[in-house]
mmCIF file of C-alpha atoms and ligand atoms in Angstrom:
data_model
loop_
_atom_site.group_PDB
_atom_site.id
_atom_site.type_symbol
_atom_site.label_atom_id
_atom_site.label_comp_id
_atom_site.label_asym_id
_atom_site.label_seq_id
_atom_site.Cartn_x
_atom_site.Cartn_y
_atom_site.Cartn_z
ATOM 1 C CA UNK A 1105 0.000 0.000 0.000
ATOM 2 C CA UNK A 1106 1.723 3.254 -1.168
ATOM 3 C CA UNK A 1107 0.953 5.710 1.466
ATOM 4 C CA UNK A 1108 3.431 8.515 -0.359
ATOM 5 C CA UNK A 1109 1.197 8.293 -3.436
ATOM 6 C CA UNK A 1110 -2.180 8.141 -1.861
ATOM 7 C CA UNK A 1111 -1.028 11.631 0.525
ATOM 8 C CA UNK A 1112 -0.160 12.937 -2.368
ATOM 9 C CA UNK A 1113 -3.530 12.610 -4.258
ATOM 10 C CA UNK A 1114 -5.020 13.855 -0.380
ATOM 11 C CA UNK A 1115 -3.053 17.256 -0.767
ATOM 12 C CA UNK A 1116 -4.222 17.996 -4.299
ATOM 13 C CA UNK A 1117 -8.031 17.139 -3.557
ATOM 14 C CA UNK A 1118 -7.279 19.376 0.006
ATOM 15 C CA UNK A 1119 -5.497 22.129 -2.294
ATOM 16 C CA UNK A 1120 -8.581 21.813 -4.741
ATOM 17 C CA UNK A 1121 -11.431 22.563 -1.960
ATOM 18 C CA UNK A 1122 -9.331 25.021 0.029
ATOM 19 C CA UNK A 1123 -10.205 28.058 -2.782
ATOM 20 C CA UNK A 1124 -13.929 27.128 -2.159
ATOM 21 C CA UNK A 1125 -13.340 27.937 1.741
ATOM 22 C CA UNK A 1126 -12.332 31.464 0.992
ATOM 23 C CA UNK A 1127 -9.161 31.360 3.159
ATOM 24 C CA UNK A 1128 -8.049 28.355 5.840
ATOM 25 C CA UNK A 1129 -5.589 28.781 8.198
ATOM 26 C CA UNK A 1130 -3.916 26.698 10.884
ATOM 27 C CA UNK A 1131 -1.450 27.623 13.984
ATOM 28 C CA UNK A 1132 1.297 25.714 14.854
ATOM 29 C CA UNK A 1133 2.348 26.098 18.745
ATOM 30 C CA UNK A 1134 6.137 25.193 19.311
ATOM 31 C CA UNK A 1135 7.656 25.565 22.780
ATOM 32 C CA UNK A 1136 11.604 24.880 22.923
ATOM 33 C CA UNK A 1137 13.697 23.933 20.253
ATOM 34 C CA UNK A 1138 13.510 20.228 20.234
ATOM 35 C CA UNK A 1139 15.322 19.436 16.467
ATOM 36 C CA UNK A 1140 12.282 16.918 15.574
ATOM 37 C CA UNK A 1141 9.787 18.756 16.588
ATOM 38 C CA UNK A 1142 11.299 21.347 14.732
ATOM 39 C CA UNK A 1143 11.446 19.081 11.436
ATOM 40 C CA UNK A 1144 7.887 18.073 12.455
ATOM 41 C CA UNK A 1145 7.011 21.637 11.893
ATOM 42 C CA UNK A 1146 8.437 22.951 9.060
ATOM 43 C CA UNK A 1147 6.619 19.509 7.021
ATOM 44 C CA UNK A 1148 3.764 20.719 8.571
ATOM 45 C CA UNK A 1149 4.176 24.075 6.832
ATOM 46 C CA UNK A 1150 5.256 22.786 3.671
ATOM 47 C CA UNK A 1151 2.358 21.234 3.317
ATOM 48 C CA UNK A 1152 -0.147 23.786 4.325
ATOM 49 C CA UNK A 1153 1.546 26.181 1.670
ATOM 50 C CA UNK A 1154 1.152 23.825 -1.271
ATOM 51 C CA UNK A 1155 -2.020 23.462 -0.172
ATOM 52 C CA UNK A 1156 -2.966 27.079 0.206
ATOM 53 C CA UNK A 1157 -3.329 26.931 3.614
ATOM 54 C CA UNK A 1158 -2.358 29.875 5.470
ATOM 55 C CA UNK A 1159 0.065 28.112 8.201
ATOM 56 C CA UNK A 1160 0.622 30.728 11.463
ATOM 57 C CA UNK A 1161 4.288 29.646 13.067
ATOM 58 C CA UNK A 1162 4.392 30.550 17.147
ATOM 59 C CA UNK A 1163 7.204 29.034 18.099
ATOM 60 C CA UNK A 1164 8.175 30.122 22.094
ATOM 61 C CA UNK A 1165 11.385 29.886 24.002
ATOM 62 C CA UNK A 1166 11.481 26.575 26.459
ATOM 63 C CA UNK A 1167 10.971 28.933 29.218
ATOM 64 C CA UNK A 1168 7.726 29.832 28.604
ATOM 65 C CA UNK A 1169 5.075 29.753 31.093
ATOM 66 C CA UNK A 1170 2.183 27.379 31.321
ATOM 67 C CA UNK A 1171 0.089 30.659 32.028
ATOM 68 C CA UNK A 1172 1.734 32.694 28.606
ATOM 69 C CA UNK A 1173 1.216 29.506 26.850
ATOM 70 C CA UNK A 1174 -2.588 29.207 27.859
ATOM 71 C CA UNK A 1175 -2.957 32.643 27.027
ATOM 72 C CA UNK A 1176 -1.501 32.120 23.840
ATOM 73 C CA UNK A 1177 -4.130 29.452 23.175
ATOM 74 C CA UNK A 1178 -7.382 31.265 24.115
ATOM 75 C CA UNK A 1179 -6.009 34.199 21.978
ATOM 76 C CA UNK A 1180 -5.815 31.723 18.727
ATOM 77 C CA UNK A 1181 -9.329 30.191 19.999
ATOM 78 C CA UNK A 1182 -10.620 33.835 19.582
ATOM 79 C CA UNK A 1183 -9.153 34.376 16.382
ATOM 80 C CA UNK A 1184 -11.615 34.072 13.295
ATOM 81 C CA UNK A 1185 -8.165 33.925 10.723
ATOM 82 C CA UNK A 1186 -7.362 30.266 12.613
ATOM 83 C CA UNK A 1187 -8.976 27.552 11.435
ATOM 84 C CA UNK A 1188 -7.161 24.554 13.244
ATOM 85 C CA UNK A 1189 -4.428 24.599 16.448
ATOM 86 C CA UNK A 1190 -1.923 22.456 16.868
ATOM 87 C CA UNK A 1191 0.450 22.406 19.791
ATOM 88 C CA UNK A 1192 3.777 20.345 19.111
ATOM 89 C CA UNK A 1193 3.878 17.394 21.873
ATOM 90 C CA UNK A 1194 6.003 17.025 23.959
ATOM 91 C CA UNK A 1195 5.896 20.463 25.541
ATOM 92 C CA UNK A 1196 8.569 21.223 27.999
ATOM 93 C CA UNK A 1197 8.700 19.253 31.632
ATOM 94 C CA UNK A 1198 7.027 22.569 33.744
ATOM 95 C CA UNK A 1199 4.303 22.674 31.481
ATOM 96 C CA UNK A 1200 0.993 20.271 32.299
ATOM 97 C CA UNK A 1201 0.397 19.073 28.282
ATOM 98 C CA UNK A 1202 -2.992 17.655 29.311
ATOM 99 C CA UNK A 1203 -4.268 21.066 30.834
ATOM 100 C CA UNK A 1204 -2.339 22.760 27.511
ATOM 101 C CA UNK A 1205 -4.340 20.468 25.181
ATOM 102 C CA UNK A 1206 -8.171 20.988 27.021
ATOM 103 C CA UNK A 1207 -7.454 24.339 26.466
ATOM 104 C CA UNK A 1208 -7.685 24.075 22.651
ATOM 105 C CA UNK A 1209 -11.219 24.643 21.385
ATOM 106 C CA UNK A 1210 -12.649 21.494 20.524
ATOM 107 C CA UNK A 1211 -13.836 23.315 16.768
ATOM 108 C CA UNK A 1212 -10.523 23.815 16.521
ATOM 109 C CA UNK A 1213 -8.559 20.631 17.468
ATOM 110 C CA UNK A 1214 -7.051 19.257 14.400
ATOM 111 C CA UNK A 1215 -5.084 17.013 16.537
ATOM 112 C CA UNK A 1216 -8.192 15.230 17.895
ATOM 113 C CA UNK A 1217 -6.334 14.988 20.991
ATOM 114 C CA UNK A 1218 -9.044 17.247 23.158
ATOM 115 C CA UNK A 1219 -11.248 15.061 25.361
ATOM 116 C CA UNK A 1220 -14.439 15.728 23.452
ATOM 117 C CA UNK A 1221 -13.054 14.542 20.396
ATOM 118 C CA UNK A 1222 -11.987 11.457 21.709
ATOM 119 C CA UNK A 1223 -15.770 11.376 23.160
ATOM 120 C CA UNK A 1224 -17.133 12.387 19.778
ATOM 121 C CA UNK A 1225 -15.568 9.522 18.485
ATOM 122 C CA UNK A 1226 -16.372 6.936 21.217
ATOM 123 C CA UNK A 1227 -19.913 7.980 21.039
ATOM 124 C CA UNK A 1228 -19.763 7.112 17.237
ATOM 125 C CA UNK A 1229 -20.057 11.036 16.528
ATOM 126 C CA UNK A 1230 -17.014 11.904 15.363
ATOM 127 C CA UNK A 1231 -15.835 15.636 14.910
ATOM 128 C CA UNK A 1232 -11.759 15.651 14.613
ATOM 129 C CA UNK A 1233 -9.994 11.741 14.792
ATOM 130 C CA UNK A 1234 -5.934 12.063 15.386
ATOM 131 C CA UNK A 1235 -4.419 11.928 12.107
ATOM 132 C CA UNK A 1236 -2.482 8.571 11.609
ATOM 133 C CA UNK A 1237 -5.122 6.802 12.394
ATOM 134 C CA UNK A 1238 -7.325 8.544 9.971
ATOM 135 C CA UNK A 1239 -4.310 7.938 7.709
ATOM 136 C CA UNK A 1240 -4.503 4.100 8.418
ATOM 137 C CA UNK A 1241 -8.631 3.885 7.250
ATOM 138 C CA UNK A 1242 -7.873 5.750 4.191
ATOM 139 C CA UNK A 1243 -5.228 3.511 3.476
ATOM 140 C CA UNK A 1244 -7.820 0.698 4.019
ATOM 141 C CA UNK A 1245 -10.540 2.398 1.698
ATOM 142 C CA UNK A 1246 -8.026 3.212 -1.312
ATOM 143 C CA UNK A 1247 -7.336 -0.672 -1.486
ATOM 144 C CA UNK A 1248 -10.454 -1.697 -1.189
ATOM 145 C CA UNK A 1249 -9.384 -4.049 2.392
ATOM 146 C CA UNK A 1250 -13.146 -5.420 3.428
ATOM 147 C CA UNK A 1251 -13.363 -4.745 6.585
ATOM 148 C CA UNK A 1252 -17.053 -5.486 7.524
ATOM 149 C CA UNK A 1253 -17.385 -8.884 9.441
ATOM 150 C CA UNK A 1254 -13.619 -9.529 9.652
ATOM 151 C CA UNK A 1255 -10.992 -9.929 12.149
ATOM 152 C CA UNK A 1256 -9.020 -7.313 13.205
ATOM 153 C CA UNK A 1257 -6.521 -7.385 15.535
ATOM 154 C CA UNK A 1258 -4.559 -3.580 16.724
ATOM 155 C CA UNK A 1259 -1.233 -3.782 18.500
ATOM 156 C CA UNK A 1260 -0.985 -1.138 20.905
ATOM 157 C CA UNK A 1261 -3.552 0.638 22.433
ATOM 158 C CA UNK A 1262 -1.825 4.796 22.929
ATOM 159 C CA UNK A 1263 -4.307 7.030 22.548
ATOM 160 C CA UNK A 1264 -3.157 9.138 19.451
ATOM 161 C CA UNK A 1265 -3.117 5.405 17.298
ATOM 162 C CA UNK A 1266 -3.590 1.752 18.709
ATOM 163 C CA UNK A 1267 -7.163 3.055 20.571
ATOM 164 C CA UNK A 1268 -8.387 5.361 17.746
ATOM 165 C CA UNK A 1269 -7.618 3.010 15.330
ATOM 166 C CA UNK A 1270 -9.726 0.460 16.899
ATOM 167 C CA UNK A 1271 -12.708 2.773 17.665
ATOM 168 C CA UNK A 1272 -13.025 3.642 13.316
ATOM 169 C CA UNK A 1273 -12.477 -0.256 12.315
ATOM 170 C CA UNK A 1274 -15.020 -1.427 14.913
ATOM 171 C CA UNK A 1275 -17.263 1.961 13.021
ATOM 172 C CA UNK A 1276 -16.500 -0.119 9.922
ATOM 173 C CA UNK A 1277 -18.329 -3.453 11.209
ATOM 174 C CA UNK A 1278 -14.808 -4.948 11.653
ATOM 175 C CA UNK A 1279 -14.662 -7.707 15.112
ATOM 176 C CA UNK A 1280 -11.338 -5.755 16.829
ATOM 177 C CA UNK A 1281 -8.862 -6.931 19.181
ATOM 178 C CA UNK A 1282 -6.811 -4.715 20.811
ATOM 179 C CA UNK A 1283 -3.461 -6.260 21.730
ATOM 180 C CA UNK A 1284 -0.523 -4.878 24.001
ATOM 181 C CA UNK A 1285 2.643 -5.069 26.758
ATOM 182 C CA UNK A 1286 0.659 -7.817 28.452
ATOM 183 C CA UNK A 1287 -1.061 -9.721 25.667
ATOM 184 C CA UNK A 1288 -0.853 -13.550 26.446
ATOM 185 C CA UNK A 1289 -0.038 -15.182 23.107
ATOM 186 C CA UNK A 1290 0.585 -12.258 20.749
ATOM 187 C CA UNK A 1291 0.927 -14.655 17.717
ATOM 188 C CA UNK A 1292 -1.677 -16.534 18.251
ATOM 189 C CA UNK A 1293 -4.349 -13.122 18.104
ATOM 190 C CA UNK A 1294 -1.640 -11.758 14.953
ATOM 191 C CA UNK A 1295 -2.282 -15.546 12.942
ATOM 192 C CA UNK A 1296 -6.017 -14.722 13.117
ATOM 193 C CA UNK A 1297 -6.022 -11.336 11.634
ATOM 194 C CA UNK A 1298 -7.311 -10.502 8.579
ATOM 195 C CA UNK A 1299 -6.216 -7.093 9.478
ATOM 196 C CA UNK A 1300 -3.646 -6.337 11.172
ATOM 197 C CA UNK A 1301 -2.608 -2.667 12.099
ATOM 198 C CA UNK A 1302 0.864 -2.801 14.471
ATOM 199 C CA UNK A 1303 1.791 0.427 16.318
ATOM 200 C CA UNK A 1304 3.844 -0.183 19.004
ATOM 201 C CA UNK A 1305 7.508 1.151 18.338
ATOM 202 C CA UNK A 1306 9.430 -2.041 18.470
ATOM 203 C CA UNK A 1307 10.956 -3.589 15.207
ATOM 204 C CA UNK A 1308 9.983 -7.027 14.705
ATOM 205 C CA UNK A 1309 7.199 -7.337 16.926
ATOM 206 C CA UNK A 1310 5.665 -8.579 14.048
ATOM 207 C CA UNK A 1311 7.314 -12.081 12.329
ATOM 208 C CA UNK A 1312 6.660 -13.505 8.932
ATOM 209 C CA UNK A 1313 5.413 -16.753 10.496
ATOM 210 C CA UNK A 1314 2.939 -14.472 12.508
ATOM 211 C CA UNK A 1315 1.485 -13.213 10.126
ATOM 212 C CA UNK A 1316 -2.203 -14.527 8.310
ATOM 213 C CA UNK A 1317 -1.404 -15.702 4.323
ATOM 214 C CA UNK A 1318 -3.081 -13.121 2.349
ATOM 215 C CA UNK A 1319 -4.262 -10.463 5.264
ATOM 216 C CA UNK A 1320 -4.112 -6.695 5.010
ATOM 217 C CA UNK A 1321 -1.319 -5.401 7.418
ATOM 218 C CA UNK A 1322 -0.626 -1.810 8.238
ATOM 219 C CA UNK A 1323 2.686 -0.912 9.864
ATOM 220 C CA UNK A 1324 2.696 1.775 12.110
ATOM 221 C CA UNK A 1325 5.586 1.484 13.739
ATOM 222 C CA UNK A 1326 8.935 4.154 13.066
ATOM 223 C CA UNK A 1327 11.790 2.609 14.474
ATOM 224 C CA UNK A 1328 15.069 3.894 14.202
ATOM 225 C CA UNK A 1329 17.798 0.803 13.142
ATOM 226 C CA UNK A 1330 21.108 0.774 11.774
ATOM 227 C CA UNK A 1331 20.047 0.465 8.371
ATOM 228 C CA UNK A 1332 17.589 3.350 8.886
ATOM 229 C CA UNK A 1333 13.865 3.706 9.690
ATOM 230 C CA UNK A 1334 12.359 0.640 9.864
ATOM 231 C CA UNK A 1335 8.594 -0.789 11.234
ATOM 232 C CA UNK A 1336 7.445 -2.969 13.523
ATOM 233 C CA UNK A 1337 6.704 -5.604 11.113
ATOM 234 C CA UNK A 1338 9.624 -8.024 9.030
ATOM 235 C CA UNK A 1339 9.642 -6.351 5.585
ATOM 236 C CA UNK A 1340 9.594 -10.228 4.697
ATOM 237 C CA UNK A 1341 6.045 -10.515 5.860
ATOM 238 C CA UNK A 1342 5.281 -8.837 2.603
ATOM 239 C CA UNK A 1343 6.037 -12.436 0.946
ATOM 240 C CA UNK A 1344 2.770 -14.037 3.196
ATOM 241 C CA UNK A 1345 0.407 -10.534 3.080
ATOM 242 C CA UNK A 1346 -2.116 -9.545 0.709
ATOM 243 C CA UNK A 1347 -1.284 -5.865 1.043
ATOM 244 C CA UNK A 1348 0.876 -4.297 3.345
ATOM 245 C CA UNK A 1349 2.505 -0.627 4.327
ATOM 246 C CA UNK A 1350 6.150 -0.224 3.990
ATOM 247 C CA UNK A 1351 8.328 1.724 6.148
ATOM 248 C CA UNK A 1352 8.759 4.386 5.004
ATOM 249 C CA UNK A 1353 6.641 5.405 2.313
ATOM 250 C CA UNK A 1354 3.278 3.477 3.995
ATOM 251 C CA UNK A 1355 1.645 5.435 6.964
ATOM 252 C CA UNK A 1356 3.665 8.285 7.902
ATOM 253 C CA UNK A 1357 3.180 10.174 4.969
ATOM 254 C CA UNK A 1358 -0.548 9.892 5.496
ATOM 255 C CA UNK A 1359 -0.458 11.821 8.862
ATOM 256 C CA UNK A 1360 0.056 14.906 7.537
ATOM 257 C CA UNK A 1361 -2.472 14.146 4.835
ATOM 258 C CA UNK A 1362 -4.479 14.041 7.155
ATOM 259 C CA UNK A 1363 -3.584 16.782 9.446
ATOM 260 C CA UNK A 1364 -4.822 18.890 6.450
ATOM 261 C CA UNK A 1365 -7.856 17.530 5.730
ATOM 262 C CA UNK A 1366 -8.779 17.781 9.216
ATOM 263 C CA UNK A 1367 -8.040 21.462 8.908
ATOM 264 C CA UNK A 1368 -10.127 21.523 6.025
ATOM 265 C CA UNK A 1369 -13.442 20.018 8.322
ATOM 266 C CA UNK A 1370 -12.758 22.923 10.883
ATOM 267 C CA UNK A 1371 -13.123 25.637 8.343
ATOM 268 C CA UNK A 1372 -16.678 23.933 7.368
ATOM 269 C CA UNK A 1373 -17.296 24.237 11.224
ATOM 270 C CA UNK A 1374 -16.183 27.394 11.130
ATOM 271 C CA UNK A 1375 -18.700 28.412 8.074
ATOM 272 C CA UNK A 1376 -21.200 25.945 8.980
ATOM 273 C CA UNK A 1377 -21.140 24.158 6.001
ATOM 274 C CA UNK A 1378 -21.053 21.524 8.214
ATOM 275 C CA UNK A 1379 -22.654 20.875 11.705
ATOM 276 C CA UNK A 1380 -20.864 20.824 14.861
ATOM 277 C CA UNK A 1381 -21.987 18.267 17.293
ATOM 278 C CA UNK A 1382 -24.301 19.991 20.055
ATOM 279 C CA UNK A 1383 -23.662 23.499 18.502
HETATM 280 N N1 LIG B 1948 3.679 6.927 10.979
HETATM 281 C C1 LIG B 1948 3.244 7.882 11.778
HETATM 282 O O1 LIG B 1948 2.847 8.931 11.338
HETATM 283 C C2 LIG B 1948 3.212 7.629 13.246
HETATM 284 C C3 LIG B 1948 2.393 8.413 14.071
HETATM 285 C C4 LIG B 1948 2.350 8.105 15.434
HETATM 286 C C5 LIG B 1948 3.133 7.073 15.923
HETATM 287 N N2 LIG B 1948 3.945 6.374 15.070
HETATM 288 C C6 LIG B 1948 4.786 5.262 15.549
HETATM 289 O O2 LIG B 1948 3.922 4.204 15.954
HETATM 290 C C7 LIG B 1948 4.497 3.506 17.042
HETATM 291 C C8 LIG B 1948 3.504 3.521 18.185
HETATM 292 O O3 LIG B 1948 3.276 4.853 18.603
HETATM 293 P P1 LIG B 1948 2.411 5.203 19.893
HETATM 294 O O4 LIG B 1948 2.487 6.661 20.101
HETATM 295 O O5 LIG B 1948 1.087 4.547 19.773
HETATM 296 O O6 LIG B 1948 3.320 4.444 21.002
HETATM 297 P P2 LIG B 1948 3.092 4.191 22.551
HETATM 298 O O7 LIG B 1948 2.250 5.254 23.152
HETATM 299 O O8 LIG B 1948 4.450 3.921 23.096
HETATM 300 O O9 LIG B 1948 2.246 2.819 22.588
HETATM 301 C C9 LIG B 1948 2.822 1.598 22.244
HETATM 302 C C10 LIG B 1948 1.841 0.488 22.517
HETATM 303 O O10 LIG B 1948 2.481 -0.749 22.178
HETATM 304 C C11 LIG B 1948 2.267 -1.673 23.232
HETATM 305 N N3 LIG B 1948 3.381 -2.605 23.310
HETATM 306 C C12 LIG B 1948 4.648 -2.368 23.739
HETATM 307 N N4 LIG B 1948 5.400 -3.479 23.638
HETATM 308 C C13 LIG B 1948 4.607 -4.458 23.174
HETATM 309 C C14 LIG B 1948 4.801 -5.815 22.867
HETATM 310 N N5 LIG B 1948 5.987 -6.406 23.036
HETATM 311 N N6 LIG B 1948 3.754 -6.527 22.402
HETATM 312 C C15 LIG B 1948 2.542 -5.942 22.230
HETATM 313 N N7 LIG B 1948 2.301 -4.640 22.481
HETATM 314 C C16 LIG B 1948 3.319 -3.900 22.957
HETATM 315 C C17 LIG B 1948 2.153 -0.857 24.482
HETATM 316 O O11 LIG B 1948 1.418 -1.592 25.438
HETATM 317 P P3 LIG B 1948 1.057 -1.008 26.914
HETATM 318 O O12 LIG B 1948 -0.100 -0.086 26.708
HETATM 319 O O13 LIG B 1948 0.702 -2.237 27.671
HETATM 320 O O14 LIG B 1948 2.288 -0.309 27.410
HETATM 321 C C18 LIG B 1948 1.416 0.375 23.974
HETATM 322 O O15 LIG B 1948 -0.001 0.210 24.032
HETATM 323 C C19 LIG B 1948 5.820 4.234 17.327
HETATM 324 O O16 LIG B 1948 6.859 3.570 16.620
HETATM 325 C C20 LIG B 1948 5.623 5.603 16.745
HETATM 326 O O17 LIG B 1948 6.835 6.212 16.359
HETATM 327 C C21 LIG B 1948 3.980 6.635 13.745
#
């Protein structure tokens, strides 16, 4: 499953509908000068601008205070120009991320990491889903992976992928199984998968042996090896798999995808061309 080639077509639709919007922007919040988060970023950018979406860098010394970066927040909540905020995680030690991240209007949150928006989603209303996940259904849809009535199992269960992702598939009529650190017989719950999404953050969690002859498996996973980035899944599985992601190239290029198509859904919020839940 080529993730680079399906974000692309993503941008262009995005960079097609943002015209009929009038303008969309989004604000970036970066506190500190952590040299990923920094990359992070500036992709994020890129993207927005071949997109056409106005992008809004704050980017704030480490010391900054919880209170100035609150402040900051309500300020871009207020502000009609900002379609979508998204803080940077992790923020720096003194600051409480979860208070930081509540603070975002939920019409706003991009992310999907507000607590209503993980609600929204549990109560099968969804208004903003975290990106990779997102990125990992669209994957699904573009090949055409049946989902409805099948086994699927999720390793990991964080709460930006392994729990979101299992919330949408069980949405599609999939049977999930959410595995993790304490899963009893791991292969056992892998060798009845028919999908198979693995986000944990360990290389070769996943064997070739594990794996289900002909399933659908995403790879989540970005580990860094000697050889470069790799997943958690042995590239060999591809030889037992129907379909699978690589690393790279599979899901991370979908995140940002879907970062801006998210932004995209707040500016129909935002000129109720769309209905927010309970508004
Ligand atoms: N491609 C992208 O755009 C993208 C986006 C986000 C994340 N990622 C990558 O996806 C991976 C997961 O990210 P995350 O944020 O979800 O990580 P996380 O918060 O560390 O969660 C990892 C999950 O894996 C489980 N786990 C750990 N060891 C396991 C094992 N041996 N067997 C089964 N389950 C195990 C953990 O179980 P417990 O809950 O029991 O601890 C936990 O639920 C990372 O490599 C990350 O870099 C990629």
């Amino acid at each position: 499953m080529d993730g680079a080639a399906l974000a692309a077509k993503i941008r262009a639709e995005v960079a097609t509908e943002v015209p009929q919007l009038g303008s969309v922007g989004l604000a970036t919040v970066l506190v500190g000068d952590d040299p990923a988060s920094e990359i992070y970023i500036r992709r994020k950018h890129e993207a927005c601008r071949e997109a056409g979406i106005e992008a809004y860098d704050h980017h704030l010394p480490a010391e900054t205070s919880e209170d100035d970066l609150l402040r900051l927040v309500a300020e871009l909540n207020a502000d009609d120009s900002v379609d979508g905020i998204l803080v940077q995680l992790p923020l720096p030690d003194h600051i409480d991320e979860g208070r930081v991240l509540r603070a975002v209007s939920p019409r706003k949150d991009v992310d999907g990491f507000h607590p209503a928006s993980a609600g929204q989603l549990y109560l099968d209303e969804p208004t903003f889903v975290p990106a990779t996940p997102l990125g990992i259904m669209a994957l699904l849809e573009e090949y055409r992976v049946p989902l409805e009535g099948k086994r699927a199992v999720v390793i990991g269960r964080s709460t930006i992928v392994g729990k979101p992702a299992a919330l949408l598939l069980l949405r599609a009529n999939a049977t999930v199984t959410v595995c993790h650190s304490r899963t009893a017989d791991l292969a056992e719950h892998v060798g009845r998968a028919d999908v198979l999404v693995a986000a944990v953050g360990k290389a070769g969690v996943v064997t070739k042996d594990m794996v289900r002859p002909g399933s659908a498996v995403i790879d989540v996973g970005m580990n860094r090896a000697e050889a470069g980035l790799c997943g958690d899944v042995d590239p060999d599985a591809a030889e037992v798999a129907g379909v699978i992601t690589p690393v790279p190239g599979g899901v991370g290029p979908m995140t940002i995808a879907m970062l801006l198509r998210n932004t995209v859904k707040a500016a129909n919020y935002r000129l109720g061309r769309l209905a927010f839940p309970g508004a």
